[in-house]
Amino acid sequence: MQADIFGAPAAATPTSGPEADHWQERAAWLKSELNRHSHAYYVLDNPSIPDAEYDRMFRELVELELAHPDLVTSDSPTQRVGGKPLPQFEPARHALPMLSLNNAFGEEDVVSFDRRVHEGLQNGDDITYSTELKFDGLAISVRYENGYLVQAATRGDGATGENVTANIRTVRAVPLRLHTDTPPAVLEVRGEVLMFKADFARLNERQREAGQKEFVNPRNAAAGSLRQLDSKITAQRTLRFFAYGIGVLEGASMPASHSALLDWYASMGLPVCRERAVVHGAQGLLEFFHAIGDKRRGLAYDIDGVVYKVDRLEQQQKLGFVSRAPRFAIAHKFPAEEAMTVVQDIGVQVGRTGAITPVARLVPVFVGGVTVTNATLHNEDEVNRKDIQIGDSVIVRRAGDVIPEVVAYVPELRPDHVRRFVMPASCPVCGSAIVRPEDEAIARCSGGWIKCPAQRKGGLLHFVSRRALDIEGLGEQLVEQLVDRHIITTAADLYKLGLTALSELDRMAEKSAQNVLKALEKSKSTTLARFIYALGIRHVGEATAKELARHFGNLDALLGASEEQLLEVADIGPVVARSIVSFLSDPLNTELIEQLRAAGLHWPESEPMVEAPKPFAGKTFVLTGTLPNLTRDEAAARIEAAGGKVAGSVSKKTSYVVAGEEAGSKLTKAQELGVAILDEPELLDLLGQQPPDDAMTKD
């Protein structure tokens, strides 16, 4: 038998033949070679064989597996073609939350980030950072067990995503089995699924030829392709993947740095972007940013910025997290893309909280990857400050997923017939008076949920959203029909819906209606934090809702809380406290809460949290110099345990400066500002504590 170009004997179609071990060896060799060539093409961007030869080997493996089904394994290249369509995606809970990043938009933001890292680590030397690209795709988590891919999930709300395992298996850039003989027991890889520009162009060409709708940009195409219920459709679209983070690791040692983690990934066949570097200090970060900016247009894929991460993982752990973002990382966004167009009219939009937002109706213009027809003008003061008038030529800006905004008008192009915008006196949706509190920039419809369908729709969409009650199937179109046909008025009415009423709505078959009813029933079992967030209290986001649930433990305790008691909750200030009291003192809102309880909504409850008094609550400390017994970390830990905050610089807001030997400029500035200065014994006296035990033996 003649050998082929890979040095292995070419196999005939295996309908019958030699012993099973021969076919097993041949199948194993074909899988290994196909996976190797696929890795070279999709990951290394360095094709090693012609497409025709790859296709020949693939067909041979397919025929082998058809004739001998016992040869099919989960890591076979033939398992990437997709399976039966799914009725819907199952939820997949992340073992560790997939958090978003805070953003930097200018060089001063990057310098501030570097300063905060120094303060958090109390490190005077240049910090080492790992720098990489911010891809414009879809965040994904891929879980491997003993080296084999077992699950993939979208980011979702950070805590729970959608199980897209069947679809991710069709992405050839993602290895079905890690390329190592010693894989970890569990490895959860965090990364981004995206579509290269050339693949996007070919996809839209096929869409045009088939008479189907084209995709707007590669990001939408990637997200839409990965979230297909039919994985065969996903398999027909060329998606790529870059690994950039880690969730869970078991059965292996964690690398010492982020850059070493990415090197480890690459050694196991996981795609890692080559455009990355290890740099020092803010200057190194900015140099990387500008270098990537220069080559951005020539990249094979879209990016909207770069990402900076403290490289040492032990330092990342020390810095920790704030709310939904890590302190050790930040995304530096590229300047927003801008284009010029004309304002045809200025209308207003009514938000779910009644906020009246002026919106410019534009001559359509392509900017930031999409065609823009509307752009926000934020509020009446902004319209006047920017002097935007109907008929003006204006600059429109859009960055990533940010809502397009009107930046400025072009004075030299202003025509004679421009007209000024006048805020309407009444709501365009319900006719209720528009009011603007003296201390606020936002005008609001006074109608509330009951009178104003716009607020009702917005409030209901918020109530059913993934991060709130997560009621699948209740999308914008369905909610609009329910409100417009006067079937529901409040969120409590959702739980009175029946099969007949739902089935009679547009695009709602009986099966779809049954699914909505099941989702409603499932949503009755929730958490107190989700329920609080779902109510749509102004200024109460997810993080605040979680703090309220943790602090009060049960709903009745929250309902009876005073403004002073609310101020005791972490991160709640006077504005938020007043907003909560105002919401819970409205009879319509308390009635809604009781109706939802009566409908069967429930959650685990606990006793209100009782915290010991913290003597340093609201106090800010700055440490400088060398203390006789305590290290800075030990002193900071004791201050924070007593409710105080440790800052890195002295200002008028500093309560105390704790000074040791060789205290420098911070002590001088404290003296100039008249800030109280403490030594270590005075600090310990305030804390009511003793120095460390080993200090007792010192001379």
Coordinates of N, CA and C in Angstrom, one line a residue, residues 461-645:
L461 N -40.3 45.3 31.7 CA -39.1 44.7 31.0 C -37.9 44.6 32.0
H462 N -37.8 45.6 32.9 CA -36.8 45.5 33.9 C -37.1 44.4 34.9
F463 N -38.4 44.2 35.3 CA -38.8 43.2 36.2 C -38.5 41.8 35.7
V464 N -38.7 41.6 34.4 CA -38.6 40.2 33.9 C -37.2 40.0 33.4
S465 N -36.3 41.0 33.4 CA -34.9 40.8 32.8 C -34.1 39.8 33.5
R466 N -33.1 39.4 32.9 CA -32.2 38.2 33.4 C -31.7 38.5 34.8
R467 N -31.3 39.7 35.0 CA -30.7 40.0 36.3 C -31.7 40.3 37.4
A468 N -32.9 40.4 37.0 CA -34.0 40.6 38.0 C -34.7 39.2 38.2
L469 N -36.0 39.1 37.8 CA -36.7 37.8 38.0 C -36.4 36.8 36.9
D470 N -35.7 37.2 35.8 CA -35.2 36.2 34.8 C -36.4 35.4 34.3
I471 N -37.4 36.0 33.7 CA -38.6 35.3 33.2 C -38.4 35.2 31.6
E472 N -38.0 34.0 31.2 CA -37.6 33.8 29.8 C -38.9 33.8 29.0
G473 N -38.8 34.4 27.8 CA -39.9 34.4 26.9 C -40.7 35.7 26.9
L474 N -40.6 36.5 28.0 CA -41.3 37.8 28.1 C -40.4 38.9 27.6
G475 N -40.3 39.0 26.2 CA -39.5 40.0 25.6 C -40.2 41.3 25.3
E476 N -39.5 42.2 24.6 CA -40.1 43.5 24.4 C -41.4 43.5 23.7
Q477 N -41.5 42.7 22.6 CA -42.7 42.6 21.8 C -43.9 42.1 22.6
L478 N -43.6 41.1 23.4 CA -44.8 40.5 24.1 C -45.2 41.5 25.2
V479 N -44.3 42.1 25.9 CA -44.7 43.1 26.9 C -45.4 44.2 26.3
E480 N -45.0 44.7 25.2 CA -45.7 45.8 24.5 C -47.2 45.4 24.2
Q481 N -47.4 44.2 23.7 CA -48.7 43.8 23.4 C -49.6 43.7 24.7
L482 N -49.0 43.1 25.8 CA -49.7 43.0 27.0 C -50.1 44.3 27.6
V483 N -49.3 45.3 27.4 CA -49.6 46.7 28.0 C -50.5 47.4 27.0
D484 N -50.3 47.4 25.7 CA -51.1 48.1 24.7 C -52.5 47.6 24.7
R485 N -52.7 46.3 25.0 CA -54.1 45.7 25.0 C -54.7 45.7 26.4
H486 N -54.0 46.4 27.3 CA -54.5 46.6 28.7 C -54.8 45.3 29.4
I487 N -54.0 44.3 29.0 CA -54.1 43.0 29.7 C -53.4 43.0 31.1
I488 N -52.3 43.8 31.2 CA -51.6 43.9 32.4 C -51.3 45.4 32.7
T489 N -51.3 45.7 34.0 CA -51.0 47.1 34.5 C -49.7 47.1 35.3
T490 N -49.6 46.1 36.2 CA -48.4 46.0 37.1 C -47.8 44.6 36.9
A491 N -46.6 44.5 37.6 CA -45.9 43.2 37.5 C -46.7 42.1 38.1
A492 N -47.5 42.4 39.1 CA -48.4 41.4 39.8 C -49.3 40.7 38.8
D493 N -49.8 41.5 37.8 CA -50.7 41.0 36.8 C -50.1 39.9 35.9
L494 N -48.8 39.9 35.8 CA -48.1 38.8 35.0 C -48.5 37.4 35.6
Y495 N -48.6 37.3 36.9 CA -48.9 36.0 37.5 C -50.4 35.7 37.5
K496 N -51.2 36.5 36.8 CA -52.6 36.2 36.6 C -52.9 35.8 35.2
L497 N -51.8 35.8 34.4 CA -52.0 35.5 33.0 C -52.4 34.0 32.8
G498 N -53.3 33.7 31.8 CA -53.7 32.4 31.5 C -53.3 32.0 30.1
L499 N -53.4 30.7 29.8 CA -53.0 30.1 28.5 C -53.8 30.8 27.4
T500 N -55.0 31.0 27.6 CA -55.9 31.5 26.5 C -55.4 32.9 26.1
A501 N -55.3 33.8 27.1 CA -54.9 35.2 26.9 C -53.6 35.3 26.2
L502 N -52.6 34.5 26.6 CA -51.3 34.5 26.0 C -51.3 34.0 24.5
S503 N -52.1 32.9 24.3 CA -52.1 32.2 23.0 C -52.7 33.1 21.9
E504 N -53.6 34.1 22.3 CA -54.2 34.9 21.4 C -53.4 36.1 20.9
L505 N -52.2 36.3 21.6 CA -51.3 37.4 21.2 C -50.6 37.1 19.9
D506 N -50.1 38.1 19.2 CA -49.4 37.9 17.9 C -48.2 37.1 18.2
R507 N -47.9 36.2 17.2 CA -46.7 35.3 17.2 C -46.6 34.5 18.5
M508 N -47.7 34.1 19.1 CA -47.7 33.3 20.3 C -48.5 32.0 20.1
A509 N -47.9 30.9 19.8 CA -48.6 29.7 19.7 C -48.8 29.1 21.1
E510 N -49.6 28.0 21.2 CA -49.9 27.5 22.5 C -48.7 27.0 23.2
K511 N -47.7 26.4 22.4 CA -46.5 25.9 23.0 C -45.7 27.1 23.6
S512 N -45.6 28.2 22.9 CA -44.8 29.3 23.4 C -45.5 29.9 24.7
A513 N -46.8 29.9 24.6 CA -47.6 30.4 25.8 C -47.3 29.6 27.0
Q514 N -47.3 28.2 26.8 CA -47.0 27.3 27.9 C -45.6 27.6 28.5
N515 N -44.7 27.8 27.6 CA -43.3 28.1 28.1 C -43.2 29.3 28.9
V516 N -44.0 30.4 28.5 CA -44.0 31.6 29.3 C -44.6 31.4 30.7
L517 N -45.7 30.6 30.7 CA -46.3 30.3 32.0 C -45.4 29.5 32.9
K518 N -44.6 28.6 32.3 CA -43.7 27.8 33.1 C -42.6 28.7 33.7
A519 N -42.1 29.6 32.8 CA -41.1 30.6 33.3 C -41.6 31.5 34.4
L520 N -42.9 31.9 34.3 CA -43.5 32.7 35.4 C -43.5 31.9 36.7
E521 N -43.9 30.6 36.6 CA -44.0 29.8 37.8 C -42.6 29.6 38.4
K522 N -41.6 29.4 37.5 CA -40.3 29.2 38.0 C -39.7 30.4 38.7
S523 N -40.1 31.6 38.2 CA -39.6 32.9 38.8 C -40.1 33.1 40.2
K524 N -41.1 32.4 40.6 CA -41.7 32.7 41.9 C -40.7 32.3 43.0
S525 N -39.8 31.4 42.7 CA -38.7 31.0 43.6 C -37.4 31.8 43.3
T526 N -37.1 32.8 44.1 CA -36.1 33.7 43.7 C -35.2 34.1 44.9
T527 N -34.5 35.2 44.9 CA -33.7 35.6 46.1 C -34.2 37.0 46.4
L528 N -34.0 37.4 47.7 CA -34.4 38.7 48.1 C -33.7 39.8 47.3
A529 N -32.4 39.6 47.0 CA -31.7 40.6 46.3 C -32.3 40.8 44.9
R530 N -32.6 39.7 44.2 CA -33.2 39.8 42.9 C -34.6 40.5 42.9
F531 N -35.3 40.2 44.0 CA -36.7 40.8 44.1 C -36.6 42.3 44.3
I532 N -35.6 42.7 45.2 CA -35.4 44.1 45.4 C -35.0 44.8 44.1
Y533 N -34.1 44.2 43.4 CA -33.6 44.8 42.2 C -34.7 44.9 41.1
A534 N -35.6 43.9 41.1 CA -36.7 43.8 40.1 C -37.7 44.9 40.3
L535 N -37.8 45.4 41.5 CA -38.8 46.5 41.8 C -38.5 47.8 41.1
G536 N -37.3 47.9 40.7 CA -37.0 49.1 39.9 C -36.9 50.4 40.7
I537 N -36.5 50.3 42.0 CA -36.3 51.5 42.8 C -35.2 52.3 42.2
R538 N -35.5 53.6 42.1 CA -34.5 54.5 41.5 C -33.2 54.5 42.3
H539 N -32.1 54.4 41.6 CA -30.7 54.4 42.2 C -30.3 53.1 42.8
V540 N -31.2 52.1 42.8 CA -30.9 50.8 43.4 C -30.5 49.8 42.3
G541 N -29.2 49.6 42.1 CA -28.8 48.6 41.1 C -28.6 47.3 41.8
E542 N -28.0 46.4 41.0 CA -27.7 45.0 41.6 C -26.9 45.0 42.8
A543 N -25.8 45.7 42.8 CA -24.9 45.7 44.0 C -25.6 46.2 45.2
T544 N -26.4 47.3 45.1 CA -27.1 47.9 46.2 C -28.2 47.0 46.7
A545 N -28.9 46.3 45.8 CA -29.9 45.4 46.1 C -29.3 44.2 47.0
K546 N -28.1 43.7 46.6 CA -27.5 42.7 47.3 C -27.1 43.1 48.7
E547 N -26.6 44.4 48.8 CA -26.2 44.9 50.2 C -27.5 45.1 51.0
L548 N -28.6 45.5 50.5 CA -29.8 45.6 51.2 C -30.3 44.3 51.7
A549 N -30.3 43.3 50.8 CA -30.7 41.9 51.2 C -29.8 41.4 52.3
R550 N -28.5 41.6 52.2 CA -27.5 41.1 53.2 C -27.7 41.8 54.5
H551 N -28.0 43.1 54.5 CA -28.0 43.8 55.7 C -29.3 43.6 56.5
F552 N -30.5 43.6 55.7 CA -31.8 43.5 56.4 C -32.2 42.0 56.5
G553 N -31.8 41.1 55.7 CA -32.1 39.7 55.8 C -33.5 39.3 55.3
N554 N -34.5 40.2 55.6 CA -35.8 39.8 55.2 C -36.6 41.1 54.7
L555 N -37.6 40.9 53.9 CA -38.3 42.1 53.3 C -39.0 43.0 54.3
D556 N -39.6 42.4 55.3 CA -40.3 43.2 56.3 C -39.4 44.2 57.0
A557 N -38.2 43.7 57.3 CA -37.2 44.6 57.9 C -36.8 45.8 57.0
L558 N -36.7 45.5 55.7 CA -36.4 46.6 54.8 C -37.6 47.5 54.7
L559 N -38.8 47.0 54.6 CA -40.0 47.8 54.5 C -40.2 48.8 55.6
G560 N -39.7 48.4 56.8 CA -39.9 49.2 58.0 C -38.7 50.1 58.3
A561 N -37.7 50.1 57.4 CA -36.5 50.8 57.7 C -36.6 52.3 57.5
S562 N -36.0 53.1 58.4 CA -36.0 54.5 58.3 C -34.8 54.9 57.4
E563 N -34.8 56.2 57.1 CA -33.6 56.7 56.3 C -32.3 56.6 57.0
E564 N -32.4 56.8 58.4 CA -31.2 56.6 59.2 C -30.7 55.2 59.2
Q565 N -31.6 54.2 59.2 CA -31.2 52.8 59.2 C -30.7 52.4 57.8
L566 N -31.2 53.0 56.8 CA -30.7 52.7 55.4 C -29.3 53.2 55.3
L567 N -29.0 54.3 55.9 CA -27.6 54.9 55.8 C -26.6 54.0 56.5
E568 N -27.0 53.1 57.3 CA -26.1 52.1 57.9 C -25.6 51.0 57.0
V569 N -26.3 50.9 55.8 CA -26.0 49.9 54.8 C -24.7 50.3 54.0
A570 N -23.9 49.4 53.8 CA -22.6 49.7 53.0 C -22.9 50.3 51.7
D571 N -22.2 51.4 51.4 CA -22.3 52.1 50.1 C -23.6 52.8 49.8
I572 N -24.5 53.0 50.8 CA -25.7 53.7 50.6 C -25.6 55.1 51.3
G573 N -25.8 56.1 50.4 CA -25.7 57.5 50.9 C -27.1 58.1 51.0
P574 N -27.1 59.4 51.3 CA -28.4 60.1 51.5 C -29.4 60.1 50.3
V575 N -28.8 60.2 49.1 CA -29.7 60.2 47.9 C -30.4 58.9 47.7
V576 N -29.6 57.8 47.8 CA -30.2 56.5 47.6 C -31.1 56.2 48.8
A577 N -30.8 56.5 50.0 CA -31.6 56.3 51.1 C -33.0 57.0 51.0
R578 N -32.9 58.2 50.5 CA -34.2 59.0 50.3 C -35.0 58.4 49.2
S579 N -34.4 57.9 48.2 CA -35.1 57.3 47.1 C -35.8 56.0 47.5
I580 N -35.1 55.2 48.3 CA -35.7 53.9 48.8 C -36.9 54.2 49.7
V581 N -36.8 55.2 50.6 CA -37.9 55.6 51.6 C -39.0 56.1 50.8
S582 N -38.8 56.9 49.8 CA -39.8 57.5 48.9 C -40.6 56.4 48.2
F583 N -39.9 55.4 47.7 CA -40.5 54.3 46.9 C -41.4 53.5 47.9
L584 N -40.8 53.1 49.0 CA -41.5 52.2 49.9 C -42.6 52.9 50.7
S585 N -42.7 54.2 50.7 CA -43.8 54.9 51.4 C -45.0 55.2 50.5
D586 N -44.8 54.9 49.2 CA -45.9 55.1 48.2 C -46.8 53.9 48.3
P587 N -48.1 54.1 48.6 CA -49.1 53.0 48.8 C -49.2 52.1 47.6
L588 N -49.1 52.7 46.3 CA -49.1 51.9 45.1 C -48.0 50.8 45.1
N589 N -46.8 51.2 45.5 CA -45.7 50.3 45.5 C -45.8 49.3 46.6
T590 N -46.2 49.7 47.8 CA -46.4 48.6 48.9 C -47.5 47.7 48.5
E591 N -48.6 48.2 47.8 CA -49.6 47.3 47.4 C -49.1 46.3 46.4
L592 N -48.2 46.8 45.4 CA -47.6 45.9 44.4 C -46.8 44.8 45.1
I593 N -46.0 45.2 46.1 CA -45.2 44.2 46.8 C -46.1 43.1 47.5
E594 N -47.2 43.5 48.1 CA -48.0 42.6 48.8 C -48.7 41.7 47.7
Q595 N -49.1 42.2 46.6 CA -49.7 41.4 45.5 C -48.7 40.4 45.0
L596 N -47.5 40.8 44.8 CA -46.5 39.8 44.4 C -46.3 38.7 45.4
R597 N -46.2 39.1 46.7 CA -46.1 38.0 47.7 C -47.3 37.1 47.7
A598 N -48.5 37.7 47.5 CA -49.7 36.9 47.4 C -49.8 36.0 46.2
A599 N -49.1 36.4 45.1 CA -49.0 35.6 43.9 C -48.1 34.4 44.1
G600 N -47.3 34.3 45.2 CA -46.5 33.2 45.5 C -45.0 33.4 45.4
L601 N -44.5 34.7 45.1 CA -43.1 34.9 45.1 C -42.5 34.8 46.5
H602 N -41.4 34.0 46.5 CA -40.8 33.7 47.8 C -39.3 33.6 47.7
W603 N -38.6 33.7 48.8 CA -37.1 33.6 48.8 C -36.7 33.2 50.2
P604 N -35.4 32.8 50.3 CA -34.9 32.5 51.7 C -34.7 33.8 52.4
E605 N -35.1 33.8 53.7 CA -35.0 35.0 54.5 C -34.1 34.7 55.7
S606 N -33.6 35.7 56.4 CA -32.7 35.5 57.6 C -33.0 36.7 58.5
E607 N -32.4 36.6 59.7 CA -32.5 37.7 60.6 C -31.7 38.9 60.1
P608 N -32.1 40.1 60.4 CA -31.3 41.3 60.1 C -29.9 41.2 60.6
M609 N -28.9 41.7 59.9 CA -27.5 41.6 60.3 C -27.2 42.6 61.4
V610 N -26.6 42.1 62.4 CA -26.2 43.0 63.5 C -24.7 43.1 63.5
E611 N -24.2 44.3 63.3 CA -22.8 44.5 63.2 C -22.3 45.2 64.5
A612 N -21.2 44.9 65.0 CA -20.6 45.5 66.1 C -20.2 47.0 65.7
P613 N -20.3 47.9 66.7 CA -20.0 49.3 66.4 C -18.5 49.4 65.8
K614 N -18.3 50.2 64.8 CA -17.0 50.3 64.3 C -16.5 51.8 64.5
P615 N -15.5 51.9 65.4 CA -15.1 53.2 65.9 C -14.6 54.1 64.8
F616 N -14.0 53.5 63.7 CA -13.4 54.3 62.6 C -14.3 54.5 61.4
A617 N -15.6 54.1 61.6 CA -16.5 54.3 60.4 C -16.5 55.7 59.9
G618 N -16.4 55.9 58.6 CA -16.4 57.2 58.0 C -15.0 58.0 58.2
K619 N -14.0 57.4 58.8 CA -12.7 58.0 58.9 C -11.7 57.5 57.9
T620 N -10.9 58.4 57.4 CA -9.9 58.1 56.4 C -8.5 58.3 57.0
F621 N -7.7 57.3 56.9 CA -6.3 57.3 57.4 C -5.3 57.2 56.3
V622 N -4.1 57.8 56.5 CA -3.0 57.7 55.6 C -1.8 57.3 56.5
L623 N -1.1 56.2 56.0 CA 0.1 55.7 56.7 C 1.3 56.2 56.0
T624 N 2.3 56.6 56.8 CA 3.6 57.1 56.3 C 4.7 56.7 57.2
G625 N 5.9 56.4 56.6 CA 7.0 56.1 57.5 C 6.9 54.7 58.0
T626 N 7.9 54.3 58.8 CA 8.0 53.0 59.4 C 7.6 53.0 60.8
L627 N 6.5 52.2 61.1 CA 6.0 52.1 62.5 C 6.9 51.1 63.3
P628 N 7.0 51.3 64.6 CA 7.9 50.5 65.4 C 7.6 49.0 65.5
N629 N 6.3 48.7 65.5 CA 6.0 47.3 65.7 C 5.1 46.7 64.6
L630 N 4.2 47.5 64.0 CA 3.3 47.1 63.0 C 3.8 47.3 61.6
T631 N 3.6 46.4 60.7 CA 3.9 46.7 59.3 C 2.7 47.5 58.8
R632 N 2.9 48.1 57.6 CA 1.8 48.9 57.0 C 0.6 48.0 56.8
D633 N 0.8 46.8 56.3 CA -0.3 45.9 56.0 C -1.1 45.6 57.3
E634 N -0.3 45.4 58.4 CA -1.0 45.0 59.7 C -1.8 46.2 60.2
A635 N -1.2 47.4 60.1 CA -1.9 48.6 60.5 C -3.1 48.9 59.7
A636 N -3.0 48.7 58.4 CA -4.1 49.0 57.5 C -5.2 48.0 57.8
A637 N -4.9 46.7 58.0 CA -5.9 45.7 58.3 C -6.6 46.0 59.6
R638 N -5.9 46.5 60.6 CA -6.6 46.9 61.9 C -7.5 48.1 61.7
I639 N -7.1 49.0 60.9 CA -7.9 50.2 60.7 C -9.2 49.8 59.9
E640 N -9.0 49.0 58.9 CA -10.2 48.6 58.0 C -11.1 47.7 58.8
A641 N -10.6 46.9 59.7 CA -11.5 46.0 60.5 C -12.3 46.9 61.5
A642 N -11.8 48.1 61.8 CA -12.6 49.0 62.7 C -13.5 49.9 61.9
G643 N -13.6 49.7 60.6 CA -14.5 50.5 59.8 C -13.9 51.6 59.1
G644 N -12.5 51.8 59.2 CA -11.9 53.0 58.6 C -11.4 52.6 57.2
K645 N -11.0 53.7 56.5 CA -10.5 53.6 55.1 C -9.1 54.0 55.1

